Amino acid sequence: MIKAIAFDLDDTLLNTTEILIPFAIRRIYDLLCQKGFKESFKAFNQNRISFVGHSSHREFFKHTVASNPQLLTEPGLTDVLIQYFYQPEIPEKMPLIEGAKENLEILSSKYKLYVVTSGVEPTQKRKIKALGLERWI
């Protein structure tokens, strides 16, 4: 008998791809430009999308820094880029993915609900709060 249901947070309950990633990528690009990066945002983003089709964002940021000599003079830059991506700024309020609220309402009346995530814990807790998920999980 099913007693509990676990939901993934990112791109299951929260549309991370359309809400958080574009702002994180713009913030990362702006920082790179401050450090002498010359590629256009369009080219940078197309390269990112292509690269993460076969690898992770973490590896993309490492590759970007390693491929641009002017960026290699910035100690810790790769770590900052990774942090900007995996620990993005979280708005105070965010919408749930369409239909999620209705599903949570129905399922919470019969089952214990949990959120499972591999993200950075403080960031994920801010997402949960911004989504108003505390009442269900």
PDB file of C-alpha atoms in Angstrom:
ATOM      1  CA  MET A   1       0.000   0.000   0.000  1.00  0.00           C
ATOM      2  CA  ILE A   2       1.308   3.453  -0.899  1.00  0.00           C
ATOM      3  CA  LYS A   3       1.788   5.644   2.181  1.00  0.00           C
ATOM      4  CA  ALA A   4       3.908   8.482   0.830  1.00  0.00           C
ATOM      5  CA  ILE A   5       4.747  10.198  -2.439  1.00  0.00           C
ATOM      6  CA  ALA A   6       7.996  12.029  -3.154  1.00  0.00           C
ATOM      7  CA  PHE A   7       8.175  14.821  -5.714  1.00  0.00           C
ATOM      8  CA  ASP A   8      11.256  16.193  -7.366  1.00  0.00           C
ATOM      9  CA  LEU A   9      11.370  19.967  -6.977  1.00  0.00           C
ATOM     10  CA  ASP A  10      13.128  21.390 -10.016  1.00  0.00           C
ATOM     11  CA  ASP A  11      11.165  21.164 -13.261  1.00  0.00           C
ATOM     12  CA  THR A  12       8.514  18.999 -11.591  1.00  0.00           C
ATOM     13  CA  LEU A  13       6.912  21.434  -9.143  1.00  0.00           C
ATOM     14  CA  LEU A  14       8.921  24.519 -10.125  1.00  0.00           C
ATOM     15  CA  ASN A  15       9.622  25.496 -13.721  1.00  0.00           C
ATOM     16  CA  THR A  16      13.305  26.065 -13.009  1.00  0.00           C
ATOM     17  CA  THR A  17      14.232  26.014 -16.704  1.00  0.00           C
ATOM     18  CA  GLU A  18      12.065  29.041 -17.509  1.00  0.00           C
ATOM     19  CA  ILE A  19      12.045  30.918 -14.199  1.00  0.00           C
ATOM     20  CA  LEU A  20      15.455  30.607 -12.533  1.00  0.00           C
ATOM     21  CA  ILE A  21      17.945  29.473 -15.170  1.00  0.00           C
ATOM     22  CA  PRO A  22      17.557  32.468 -17.536  1.00  0.00           C
ATOM     23  CA  PHE A  23      18.313  34.927 -14.709  1.00  0.00           C
ATOM     24  CA  ALA A  24      21.231  32.832 -13.450  1.00  0.00           C
ATOM     25  CA  ILE A  25      22.701  32.578 -16.950  1.00  0.00           C
ATOM     26  CA  ARG A  26      22.374  36.339 -17.502  1.00  0.00           C
ATOM     27  CA  ARG A  27      24.057  36.998 -14.139  1.00  0.00           C
ATOM     28  CA  ILE A  28      26.881  34.607 -15.051  1.00  0.00           C
ATOM     29  CA  TYR A  29      27.300  36.175 -18.488  1.00  0.00           C
ATOM     30  CA  ASP A  30      27.424  39.682 -17.015  1.00  0.00           C
ATOM     31  CA  LEU A  31      30.132  38.608 -14.566  1.00  0.00           C
ATOM     32  CA  LEU A  32      32.136  36.989 -17.355  1.00  0.00           C
ATOM     33  CA  CYS A  33      31.908  40.196 -19.410  1.00  0.00           C
ATOM     34  CA  GLN A  34      33.201  42.211 -16.421  1.00  0.00           C
ATOM     35  CA  LYS A  35      36.221  39.885 -16.470  1.00  0.00           C
ATOM     36  CA  GLY A  36      36.915  40.432 -20.185  1.00  0.00           C
ATOM     37  CA  PHE A  37      34.742  37.796 -21.866  1.00  0.00           C
ATOM     38  CA  LYS A  38      33.976  38.940 -25.428  1.00  0.00           C
ATOM     39  CA  GLU A  39      31.435  36.457 -26.802  1.00  0.00           C
ATOM     40  CA  SER A  40      27.884  37.685 -27.440  1.00  0.00           C
ATOM     41  CA  PHE A  41      25.172  36.548 -25.050  1.00  0.00           C
ATOM     42  CA  LYS A  42      23.430  34.733 -27.901  1.00  0.00           C
ATOM     43  CA  ALA A  43      26.576  32.750 -28.793  1.00  0.00           C
ATOM     44  CA  PHE A  44      27.341  32.077 -25.110  1.00  0.00           C
ATOM     45  CA  ASN A  45      23.840  30.754 -24.469  1.00  0.00           C
ATOM     46  CA  GLN A  46      23.788  28.640 -27.640  1.00  0.00           C
ATOM     47  CA  ASN A  47      27.139  27.128 -26.648  1.00  0.00           C
ATOM     48  CA  ARG A  48      25.785  26.451 -23.156  1.00  0.00           C
ATOM     49  CA  ILE A  49      22.665  24.710 -24.424  1.00  0.00           C
ATOM     50  CA  SER A  50      24.695  22.591 -26.843  1.00  0.00           C
ATOM     51  CA  PHE A  51      27.296  21.690 -24.197  1.00  0.00           C
ATOM     52  CA  VAL A  52      24.813  20.692 -21.477  1.00  0.00           C
ATOM     53  CA  GLY A  53      23.141  18.351 -23.948  1.00  0.00           C
ATOM     54  CA  HIS A  54      26.036  15.974 -23.247  1.00  0.00           C
ATOM     55  CA  SER A  55      27.540  17.263 -19.996  1.00  0.00           C
ATOM     56  CA  SER A  56      26.711  19.349 -16.922  1.00  0.00           C
ATOM     57  CA  HIS A  57      26.568  23.081 -16.362  1.00  0.00           C
ATOM     58  CA  ARG A  58      29.428  22.648 -13.901  1.00  0.00           C
ATOM     59  CA  GLU A  59      31.609  21.273 -16.712  1.00  0.00           C
ATOM     60  CA  PHE A  60      30.433  24.002 -19.095  1.00  0.00           C
ATOM     61  CA  PHE A  61      31.608  26.728 -16.715  1.00  0.00           C
ATOM     62  CA  LYS A  62      34.954  24.973 -16.225  1.00  0.00           C
ATOM     63  CA  HIS A  63      35.334  24.681 -19.999  1.00  0.00           C
ATOM     64  CA  THR A  64      34.375  28.330 -20.577  1.00  0.00           C
ATOM     65  CA  VAL A  65      36.957  29.626 -18.108  1.00  0.00           C
ATOM     66  CA  ALA A  66      39.658  27.236 -19.350  1.00  0.00           C
ATOM     67  CA  SER A  67      39.010  28.254 -22.983  1.00  0.00           C
ATOM     68  CA  ASN A  68      39.385  31.991 -22.352  1.00  0.00           C
ATOM     69  CA  PRO A  69      42.901  33.008 -21.233  1.00  0.00           C
ATOM     70  CA  GLN A  70      41.694  36.355 -19.851  1.00  0.00           C
ATOM     71  CA  LEU A  71      39.414  34.467 -17.442  1.00  0.00           C
ATOM     72  CA  LEU A  72      42.205  32.237 -16.152  1.00  0.00           C
ATOM     73  CA  THR A  73      43.702  35.205 -14.305  1.00  0.00           C
ATOM     74  CA  GLU A  74      40.662  35.292 -11.991  1.00  0.00           C
ATOM     75  CA  PRO A  75      41.238  32.809  -9.138  1.00  0.00           C
ATOM     76  CA  GLY A  76      38.057  31.063  -8.063  1.00  0.00           C
ATOM     77  CA  LEU A  77      35.995  32.342 -11.007  1.00  0.00           C
ATOM     78  CA  THR A  78      34.782  28.872 -11.968  1.00  0.00           C
ATOM     79  CA  ASP A  79      33.548  28.303  -8.411  1.00  0.00           C
ATOM     80  CA  VAL A  80      31.654  31.605  -8.465  1.00  0.00           C
ATOM     81  CA  LEU A  81      29.985  30.716 -11.783  1.00  0.00           C
ATOM     82  CA  ILE A  82      28.960  27.327 -10.420  1.00  0.00           C
ATOM     83  CA  GLN A  83      27.589  28.978  -7.291  1.00  0.00           C
ATOM     84  CA  TYR A  84      25.603  31.521  -9.332  1.00  0.00           C
ATOM     85  CA  PHE A  85      24.024  28.659 -11.272  1.00  0.00           C
ATOM     86  CA  TYR A  86      23.346  26.133  -8.514  1.00  0.00           C
ATOM     87  CA  GLN A  87      22.503  28.708  -5.857  1.00  0.00           C
ATOM     88  CA  PRO A  88      20.592  31.324  -7.861  1.00  0.00           C
ATOM     89  CA  GLU A  89      18.803  34.295  -6.415  1.00  0.00           C
ATOM     90  CA  ILE A  90      15.310  33.139  -5.435  1.00  0.00           C
ATOM     91  CA  PRO A  91      12.349  35.517  -5.748  1.00  0.00           C
ATOM     92  CA  GLU A  92      10.131  35.881  -2.682  1.00  0.00           C
ATOM     93  CA  LYS A  93       7.180  34.274  -4.518  1.00  0.00           C
ATOM     94  CA  MET A  94       7.138  31.871  -7.465  1.00  0.00           C
ATOM     95  CA  PRO A  95       4.348  29.957  -9.200  1.00  0.00           C
ATOM     96  CA  LEU A  96       4.018  26.190  -9.187  1.00  0.00           C
ATOM     97  CA  ILE A  97       4.013  24.373 -12.517  1.00  0.00           C
ATOM     98  CA  GLU A  98       0.525  24.267 -13.993  1.00  0.00           C
ATOM     99  CA  GLY A  99      -1.572  21.552 -12.353  1.00  0.00           C
ATOM    100  CA  ALA A 100       0.828  20.977  -9.456  1.00  0.00           C
ATOM    101  CA  LYS A 101      -1.338  22.735  -6.874  1.00  0.00           C
ATOM    102  CA  GLU A 102      -4.375  20.643  -7.757  1.00  0.00           C
ATOM    103  CA  ASN A 103      -2.342  17.427  -7.620  1.00  0.00           C
ATOM    104  CA  LEU A 104      -0.811  18.366  -4.277  1.00  0.00           C
ATOM    105  CA  GLU A 105      -4.238  19.179  -2.827  1.00  0.00           C
ATOM    106  CA  ILE A 106      -5.705  15.842  -3.897  1.00  0.00           C
ATOM    107  CA  LEU A 107      -2.700  13.718  -2.981  1.00  0.00           C
ATOM    108  CA  SER A 108      -2.070  15.387   0.394  1.00  0.00           C
ATOM    109  CA  SER A 109      -5.512  14.269   1.567  1.00  0.00           C
ATOM    110  CA  LYS A 110      -4.482  10.589   1.197  1.00  0.00           C
ATOM    111  CA  TYR A 111      -0.683  10.461   1.404  1.00  0.00           C
ATOM    112  CA  LYS A 112       2.292  12.024   3.118  1.00  0.00           C
ATOM    113  CA  LEU A 113       4.104  14.182   0.590  1.00  0.00           C
ATOM    114  CA  TYR A 114       7.840  14.780   0.411  1.00  0.00           C
ATOM    115  CA  VAL A 115      10.204  16.737  -1.795  1.00  0.00           C
ATOM    116  CA  VAL A 116      13.372  15.052  -3.001  1.00  0.00           C
ATOM    117  CA  THR A 117      16.148  17.152  -4.463  1.00  0.00           C
ATOM    118  CA  SER A 118      19.868  17.001  -5.076  1.00  0.00           C
ATOM    119  CA  GLY A 119      20.236  20.781  -4.936  1.00  0.00           C
ATOM    120  CA  VAL A 120      21.973  22.905  -2.329  1.00  0.00           C
ATOM    121  CA  GLU A 121      19.825  22.644   0.807  1.00  0.00           C
ATOM    122  CA  PRO A 122      19.462  26.351   1.737  1.00  0.00           C
ATOM    123  CA  THR A 123      18.603  27.202  -1.889  1.00  0.00           C
ATOM    124  CA  GLN A 124      16.055  24.396  -2.105  1.00  0.00           C
ATOM    125  CA  LYS A 125      14.463  25.517   1.177  1.00  0.00           C
ATOM    126  CA  ARG A 126      14.094  29.050  -0.240  1.00  0.00           C
ATOM    127  CA  LYS A 127      12.424  27.582  -3.333  1.00  0.00           C
ATOM    128  CA  ILE A 128      10.010  25.580  -1.171  1.00  0.00           C
ATOM    129  CA  LYS A 129       9.105  28.708   0.772  1.00  0.00           C
ATOM    130  CA  ALA A 130       8.716  30.845  -2.371  1.00  0.00           C
ATOM    131  CA  LEU A 131       6.395  28.207  -3.844  1.00  0.00           C
ATOM    132  CA  GLY A 132       4.329  27.929  -0.640  1.00  0.00           C
ATOM    133  CA  LEU A 133       4.909  24.167  -0.473  1.00  0.00           C
ATOM    134  CA  GLU A 134       5.204  24.008   3.313  1.00  0.00           C
ATOM    135  CA  ARG A 135       1.483  23.288   3.722  1.00  0.00           C
ATOM    136  CA  TRP A 136       1.740  20.040   1.743  1.00  0.00           C
ATOM    137  CA  ILE A 137       5.142  18.614   2.584  1.00  0.00           C
TER     138      ILE A 137
END
